[in-house]
Amino acid sequence: MNTIPYIGRFAPTPSGPLHLGSLVAALGSFLDARAHGGRWLLRVEDVDSSRSRSDYIAAQMHSLHCHGLCHDGTVRVQSAHIADYLAALDCLRPHLYPCVCSRKHWHDGARMGALGSIYPGTCRGKVLTSLAPTDAAIRLRLPDTTVTFHDRLLGDCCFSLADDIGDPVLRRRDGDIAYALAVVIDDALQGVTDVVRGQDLVAATAIHLTLQSLLGLPQPRYLHLPLLLNPDGSKLSKQNHAPALNDATPATNLLAALHHLGEDCTDYTTTMPVPSLLEEAVRRWSR
């Protein structure tokens, strides 16, 4: 029997207002945490300085509040914790190498994998001599092995790091820390036991598990929720100009998210008070 208190989290990137796809992920993680009697944390994933804007942080928090999704504890803002990620990079030195390849340089002819084009390893033989900012990205040299994990919805998932993933960037050429490293460190430092997020990150979990193993960090349980898609099959996202949530209609939005998650919505109405709707949704949560 698991005796570790449940800690979940929602971690949006402040690159735009929340949309219905964001709400699906937020609501799923919130309901799972509350159904387990656990805590639900909020994190601002703003290490990508080219996309993040402070005004969107306030807008996203306002949307969550309007939809009754109240977080526990203080909000962790990634840009305030760069030292944590640099310390992890230092620990990973034996597994890192500098990469001077531009995306245009290696994308042509690259094999496609589970996360897009697979880096061909052009710079794999280089030796990392310094973590100081240079005109080079820093990549993780992944072991030639297969990663298998159990997803609470999808069952057993299996990825070959060499054939499906390829060596990921952990620090970009502009100096920004990559999501893959930051999310692993944040989850460990915040004591996250359960990661509930969208299925677009299933394959990335293989990288996260590898980093957790190399750094000796605990490995959370994972639940990847079905994505909300556009009519053309693409993910509903800020990059695809998904419309912002209408914060004036929270019950309508929550019902749409619950329907997408396959939850029992019998007797729900758009006139229900949000707290009552969420209380019943926690009781009915079926994941």
Short mmCIF file of C-alpha atoms in Angstrom, two decimals:
data_model
loop_
_atom_site.label_atom_id
_atom_site.label_comp_id
_atom_site.label_asym_id
_atom_site.label_seq_id
_atom_site.Cartn_x
_atom_site.Cartn_y
_atom_site.Cartn_z
CA MET A 1 0.00 0.00 0.00
CA ASN A 2 1.39 3.41 -0.97
CA THR A 3 1.90 5.57 2.13
CA ILE A 4 3.56 8.56 0.39
CA PRO A 5 1.19 11.56 0.40
CA TYR A 6 -0.04 12.38 -3.10
CA ILE A 7 1.41 15.56 -4.64
CA GLY A 8 0.33 16.59 -8.13
CA ARG A 9 0.96 19.73 -10.16
CA PHE A 10 -0.07 21.83 -13.14
CA ALA A 11 2.78 23.58 -14.94
CA PRO A 12 1.79 25.87 -17.82
CA THR A 13 4.20 27.87 -19.95
CA PRO A 14 3.28 31.59 -19.87
CA SER A 15 3.40 32.04 -23.62
CA GLY A 16 -0.27 32.89 -23.99
CA PRO A 17 -3.63 32.68 -22.19
CA LEU A 18 -5.02 29.31 -21.17
CA HIS A 19 -7.29 27.60 -23.71
CA LEU A 20 -9.61 24.60 -23.52
CA GLY A 21 -6.75 22.15 -24.05
CA SER A 22 -4.93 23.74 -21.11
CA LEU A 23 -8.08 23.41 -19.02
CA VAL A 24 -8.34 19.69 -19.82
CA ALA A 25 -4.81 19.13 -18.46
CA ALA A 26 -5.34 21.40 -15.46
CA LEU A 27 -8.70 19.87 -14.57
CA GLY A 28 -7.47 16.30 -14.98
CA SER A 29 -4.50 16.87 -12.69
CA PHE A 30 -6.64 18.78 -10.18
CA LEU A 31 -9.33 16.09 -9.98
CA ASP A 32 -6.77 13.31 -9.66
CA ALA A 33 -5.03 15.11 -6.79
CA ARG A 34 -8.23 15.91 -4.94
CA ALA A 35 -9.69 12.43 -5.50
CA HIS A 36 -6.58 11.02 -3.82
CA GLY A 37 -6.82 13.50 -0.95
CA GLY A 38 -3.59 15.07 -2.18
CA ARG A 39 -2.05 18.46 -2.79
CA TRP A 40 -2.16 20.25 -6.15
CA LEU A 41 0.73 22.57 -6.90
CA LEU A 42 1.09 25.30 -9.51
CA ARG A 43 4.37 25.88 -11.34
CA VAL A 44 5.26 28.54 -13.92
CA GLU A 45 7.47 26.96 -16.59
CA ASP A 46 9.12 30.11 -17.93
CA VAL A 47 12.69 28.94 -18.65
CA ASP A 48 12.07 29.56 -22.36
CA SER A 49 12.72 33.30 -22.24
CA SER A 50 11.85 33.80 -25.91
CA ARG A 51 8.25 32.64 -25.38
CA SER A 52 7.42 33.58 -21.79
CA ARG A 53 5.75 36.83 -20.76
CA SER A 54 5.00 38.02 -17.24
CA ASP A 55 1.56 39.35 -18.16
CA TYR A 56 0.49 35.87 -19.22
CA ILE A 57 1.42 34.52 -15.78
CA ALA A 58 -1.19 36.79 -14.19
CA ALA A 59 -3.74 35.97 -16.90
CA GLN A 60 -3.30 32.21 -16.45
CA MET A 61 -3.61 32.43 -12.67
CA HIS A 62 -6.77 34.51 -13.08
CA SER A 63 -8.28 31.87 -15.38
CA LEU A 64 -7.51 29.07 -12.93
CA HIS A 65 -9.09 31.06 -10.11
CA CYS A 66 -12.22 31.76 -12.18
CA HIS A 67 -12.57 28.02 -12.83
CA GLY A 68 -12.24 27.13 -9.15
CA LEU A 69 -8.87 25.42 -9.59
CA CYS A 70 -7.12 26.68 -6.48
CA HIS A 71 -3.57 25.49 -5.92
CA ASP A 72 -1.84 24.57 -2.67
CA GLY A 73 1.34 26.19 -1.37
CA THR A 74 3.47 28.76 -3.13
CA VAL A 75 3.90 28.97 -6.88
CA ARG A 76 7.31 27.83 -8.16
CA VAL A 77 8.56 30.07 -10.96
CA GLN A 78 11.33 28.35 -12.90
CA SER A 79 13.24 31.50 -13.84
CA ALA A 80 13.90 32.09 -10.14
CA HIS A 81 15.61 28.72 -9.75
CA ILE A 82 18.21 28.61 -12.54
CA ALA A 83 20.88 27.65 -9.98
CA ASP A 84 19.06 24.35 -9.36
CA TYR A 85 19.22 23.43 -13.05
CA LEU A 86 22.87 24.45 -13.43
CA ALA A 87 23.75 22.26 -10.42
CA ALA A 88 22.03 19.33 -12.13
CA LEU A 89 23.96 20.01 -15.35
CA ASP A 90 27.17 19.90 -13.34
CA CYS A 91 26.22 16.47 -11.95
CA LEU A 92 25.50 15.24 -15.48
CA ARG A 93 28.86 16.38 -16.95
CA PRO A 94 30.09 12.87 -17.89
CA HIS A 95 26.96 12.39 -20.00
CA LEU A 96 26.97 15.76 -21.77
CA TYR A 97 28.56 17.15 -24.93
CA PRO A 98 28.54 20.50 -26.74
CA CYS A 99 26.60 20.73 -30.00
CA VAL A 100 27.24 23.45 -32.56
CA CYS A 101 24.78 22.12 -35.16
CA SER A 102 22.00 24.45 -36.21
CA ARG A 103 18.55 22.96 -36.62
CA LYS A 104 18.70 23.68 -40.35
CA HIS A 105 22.06 21.89 -40.55
CA TRP A 106 20.85 18.50 -39.34
CA HIS A 107 17.08 18.42 -39.91
CA ASP A 108 17.36 17.68 -43.63
CA GLY A 109 17.47 13.91 -44.01
CA ALA A 110 17.08 13.19 -40.30
CA ARG A 111 15.03 10.17 -39.29
CA MET A 112 11.65 10.82 -37.70
CA GLY A 113 11.07 9.57 -34.18
CA ALA A 114 8.48 9.78 -31.45
CA LEU A 115 9.34 13.43 -30.74
CA GLY A 116 10.02 14.57 -34.30
CA SER A 117 13.34 14.57 -36.14
CA ILE A 118 16.06 12.54 -34.39
CA TYR A 119 19.40 14.30 -33.94
CA PRO A 120 21.97 12.19 -35.88
CA GLY A 121 24.72 12.58 -33.29
CA THR A 122 27.06 14.72 -35.39
CA CYS A 123 28.71 16.28 -32.31
CA ARG A 124 28.49 13.20 -30.08
CA GLY A 125 32.27 12.73 -29.96
CA LYS A 126 32.94 16.23 -28.63
CA VAL A 127 34.03 16.72 -25.01
CA LEU A 128 32.31 19.22 -22.77
CA THR A 129 35.02 21.32 -21.13
CA SER A 130 32.90 24.04 -19.54
CA LEU A 131 29.33 24.83 -18.54
CA ALA A 132 29.97 28.52 -19.12
CA PRO A 133 27.82 30.06 -21.86
CA THR A 134 29.28 29.46 -25.32
CA ASP A 135 27.98 29.40 -28.88
CA ALA A 136 26.93 25.79 -28.46
CA ALA A 137 24.00 23.87 -27.08
CA ILE A 138 24.56 21.16 -24.49
CA ARG A 139 23.11 17.73 -25.28
CA LEU A 140 22.61 14.62 -23.17
CA ARG A 141 24.28 11.50 -24.53
CA LEU A 142 21.51 8.96 -24.05
CA PRO A 143 22.40 5.33 -23.41
CA ASP A 144 21.57 2.83 -26.13
CA THR A 145 18.77 1.19 -24.24
CA THR A 146 15.00 0.86 -24.08
CA VAL A 147 12.88 2.63 -21.48
CA THR A 148 9.64 1.03 -20.35
CA PHE A 149 7.17 2.59 -17.94
CA HIS A 150 3.58 2.08 -16.90
CA ASP A 151 1.07 4.80 -17.66
CA ARG A 152 -2.10 4.73 -15.57
CA LEU A 153 -4.28 5.19 -18.66
CA LEU A 154 -2.24 3.86 -21.58
CA GLY A 155 -0.67 0.87 -19.83
CA ASP A 156 2.92 -0.15 -20.56
CA CYS A 157 4.83 2.26 -22.83
CA CYS A 158 8.18 1.38 -24.41
CA PHE A 159 10.70 3.61 -26.24
CA SER A 160 14.13 2.93 -27.69
CA LEU A 161 16.26 5.94 -26.76
CA ALA A 162 18.37 5.57 -29.90
CA ASP A 163 15.66 4.69 -32.42
CA ASP A 164 12.72 6.71 -31.06
CA ILE A 165 14.19 9.68 -29.17
CA GLY A 166 17.77 10.83 -29.89
CA ASP A 167 20.05 12.97 -27.72
CA PRO A 168 18.03 15.90 -26.29
CA VAL A 169 19.25 19.44 -25.70
CA LEU A 170 19.46 20.28 -21.98
CA ARG A 171 20.74 23.82 -22.42
CA ARG A 172 20.09 25.81 -25.57
CA ARG A 173 22.62 27.90 -27.44
CA ASP A 174 21.06 31.07 -26.05
CA GLY A 175 21.70 29.81 -22.53
CA ASP A 176 18.12 28.87 -21.65
CA ILE A 177 17.62 25.61 -19.77
CA ALA A 178 15.53 23.07 -21.69
CA TYR A 179 12.16 21.88 -20.41
CA ALA A 180 13.35 18.27 -20.14
CA LEU A 181 15.88 19.08 -17.43
CA ALA A 182 13.89 21.74 -15.59
CA VAL A 183 10.76 19.62 -15.24
CA VAL A 184 12.69 16.69 -13.74
CA ILE A 185 14.44 18.88 -11.17
CA ASP A 186 11.24 20.73 -10.28
CA ASP A 187 9.25 17.54 -9.77
CA ALA A 188 11.93 16.15 -7.48
CA LEU A 189 12.36 19.34 -5.42
CA GLN A 190 8.60 19.76 -5.05
CA GLY A 191 8.11 16.12 -4.06
CA VAL A 192 5.71 15.42 -6.93
CA THR A 193 4.44 11.83 -6.74
CA ASP A 194 2.01 11.88 -9.68
CA VAL A 195 2.39 13.61 -13.04
CA VAL A 196 -0.90 14.08 -14.90
CA ARG A 197 -0.51 15.79 -18.29
CA GLY A 198 -1.30 15.50 -22.00
CA GLN A 199 -0.41 12.58 -24.25
CA ASP A 200 1.89 14.76 -26.35
CA LEU A 201 4.47 14.20 -23.58
CA VAL A 202 4.32 10.40 -23.46
CA ALA A 203 7.55 9.92 -25.43
CA ALA A 204 9.30 12.73 -23.54
CA THR A 205 8.73 10.69 -20.39
CA ALA A 206 11.51 8.36 -21.58
CA ILE A 207 13.95 11.29 -21.35
CA HIS A 208 12.61 12.34 -17.96
CA LEU A 209 12.96 8.81 -16.56
CA THR A 210 16.52 8.60 -17.89
CA LEU A 211 17.45 11.91 -16.23
CA GLN A 212 15.84 10.80 -12.97
CA SER A 213 17.90 7.61 -13.07
CA LEU A 214 21.17 9.42 -13.83
CA LEU A 215 20.58 11.97 -11.07
CA GLY A 216 19.30 9.47 -8.51
CA LEU A 217 15.89 11.14 -8.27
CA PRO A 218 12.55 9.49 -7.40
CA GLN A 219 10.30 8.57 -10.30
CA PRO A 220 6.66 9.72 -10.13
CA ARG A 221 3.68 7.80 -11.43
CA TYR A 222 2.41 9.01 -14.81
CA LEU A 223 -1.02 9.54 -16.30
CA HIS A 224 -1.20 11.00 -19.82
CA LEU A 225 -4.59 12.41 -20.74
CA PRO A 226 -6.14 12.45 -24.24
CA LEU A 227 -5.42 15.64 -26.16
CA LEU A 228 -7.98 18.05 -27.48
CA LEU A 229 -7.45 18.23 -31.25
CA ASN A 230 -8.26 20.63 -34.05
CA PRO A 231 -10.38 19.39 -36.98
CA ASP A 232 -7.17 18.70 -38.96
CA GLY A 233 -5.87 16.40 -36.20
CA SER A 234 -3.29 18.84 -34.82
CA LYS A 235 -3.06 19.53 -31.11
CA LEU A 236 -5.12 22.45 -29.85
CA SER A 237 -2.37 24.79 -28.67
CA LYS A 238 -1.24 28.37 -28.39
CA GLN A 239 1.04 27.82 -31.40
CA ASN A 240 -2.04 26.85 -33.41
CA HIS A 241 -3.90 29.97 -32.25
CA ALA A 242 -6.31 28.22 -29.91
CA PRO A 243 -8.87 30.72 -28.60
CA ALA A 244 -8.42 31.83 -25.00
CA LEU A 245 -10.77 30.54 -22.33
CA ASN A 246 -13.76 32.74 -21.64
CA ASP A 247 -13.35 33.27 -17.91
CA ALA A 248 -16.95 34.49 -17.72
CA THR A 249 -18.31 30.98 -18.50
CA PRO A 250 -16.35 28.67 -16.20
CA ALA A 251 -19.07 26.03 -15.74
CA THR A 252 -19.52 25.70 -19.52
CA ASN A 253 -15.77 25.34 -19.97
CA LEU A 254 -15.42 22.79 -17.18
CA LEU A 255 -18.25 20.69 -18.61
CA ALA A 256 -16.57 20.69 -22.03
CA ALA A 257 -13.33 19.53 -20.41
CA LEU A 258 -15.11 16.82 -18.40
CA HIS A 259 -16.83 15.53 -21.55
CA HIS A 260 -13.48 15.33 -23.32
CA LEU A 261 -12.00 13.40 -20.38
CA GLY A 262 -14.82 10.87 -20.69
CA GLU A 263 -16.23 11.65 -17.28
CA ASP A 264 -19.83 11.05 -16.22
CA CYS A 265 -21.57 14.40 -16.71
CA THR A 266 -25.10 13.24 -15.87
CA ASP A 267 -27.17 15.98 -14.19
CA TYR A 268 -24.49 18.64 -14.61
CA THR A 269 -25.68 22.00 -15.90
CA THR A 270 -23.95 25.16 -17.00
CA THR A 271 -25.76 27.04 -14.23
CA MET A 272 -24.21 24.99 -11.43
CA PRO A 273 -21.96 26.89 -9.02
CA VAL A 274 -18.36 26.05 -9.88
CA PRO A 275 -17.47 24.78 -6.37
CA SER A 276 -20.43 22.34 -6.44
CA LEU A 277 -19.54 21.17 -9.95
CA LEU A 278 -15.92 20.50 -8.96
CA GLU A 279 -16.89 18.78 -5.73
CA GLU A 280 -19.09 16.34 -7.63
CA ALA A 281 -16.46 15.90 -10.36
CA VAL A 282 -13.91 14.89 -7.73
CA ARG A 283 -16.35 12.34 -6.34
CA ARG A 284 -16.96 10.87 -9.82
CA TRP A 285 -13.33 10.95 -11.02
CA SER A 286 -12.72 7.58 -12.68
CA ARG A 287 -9.02 7.54 -13.56
#
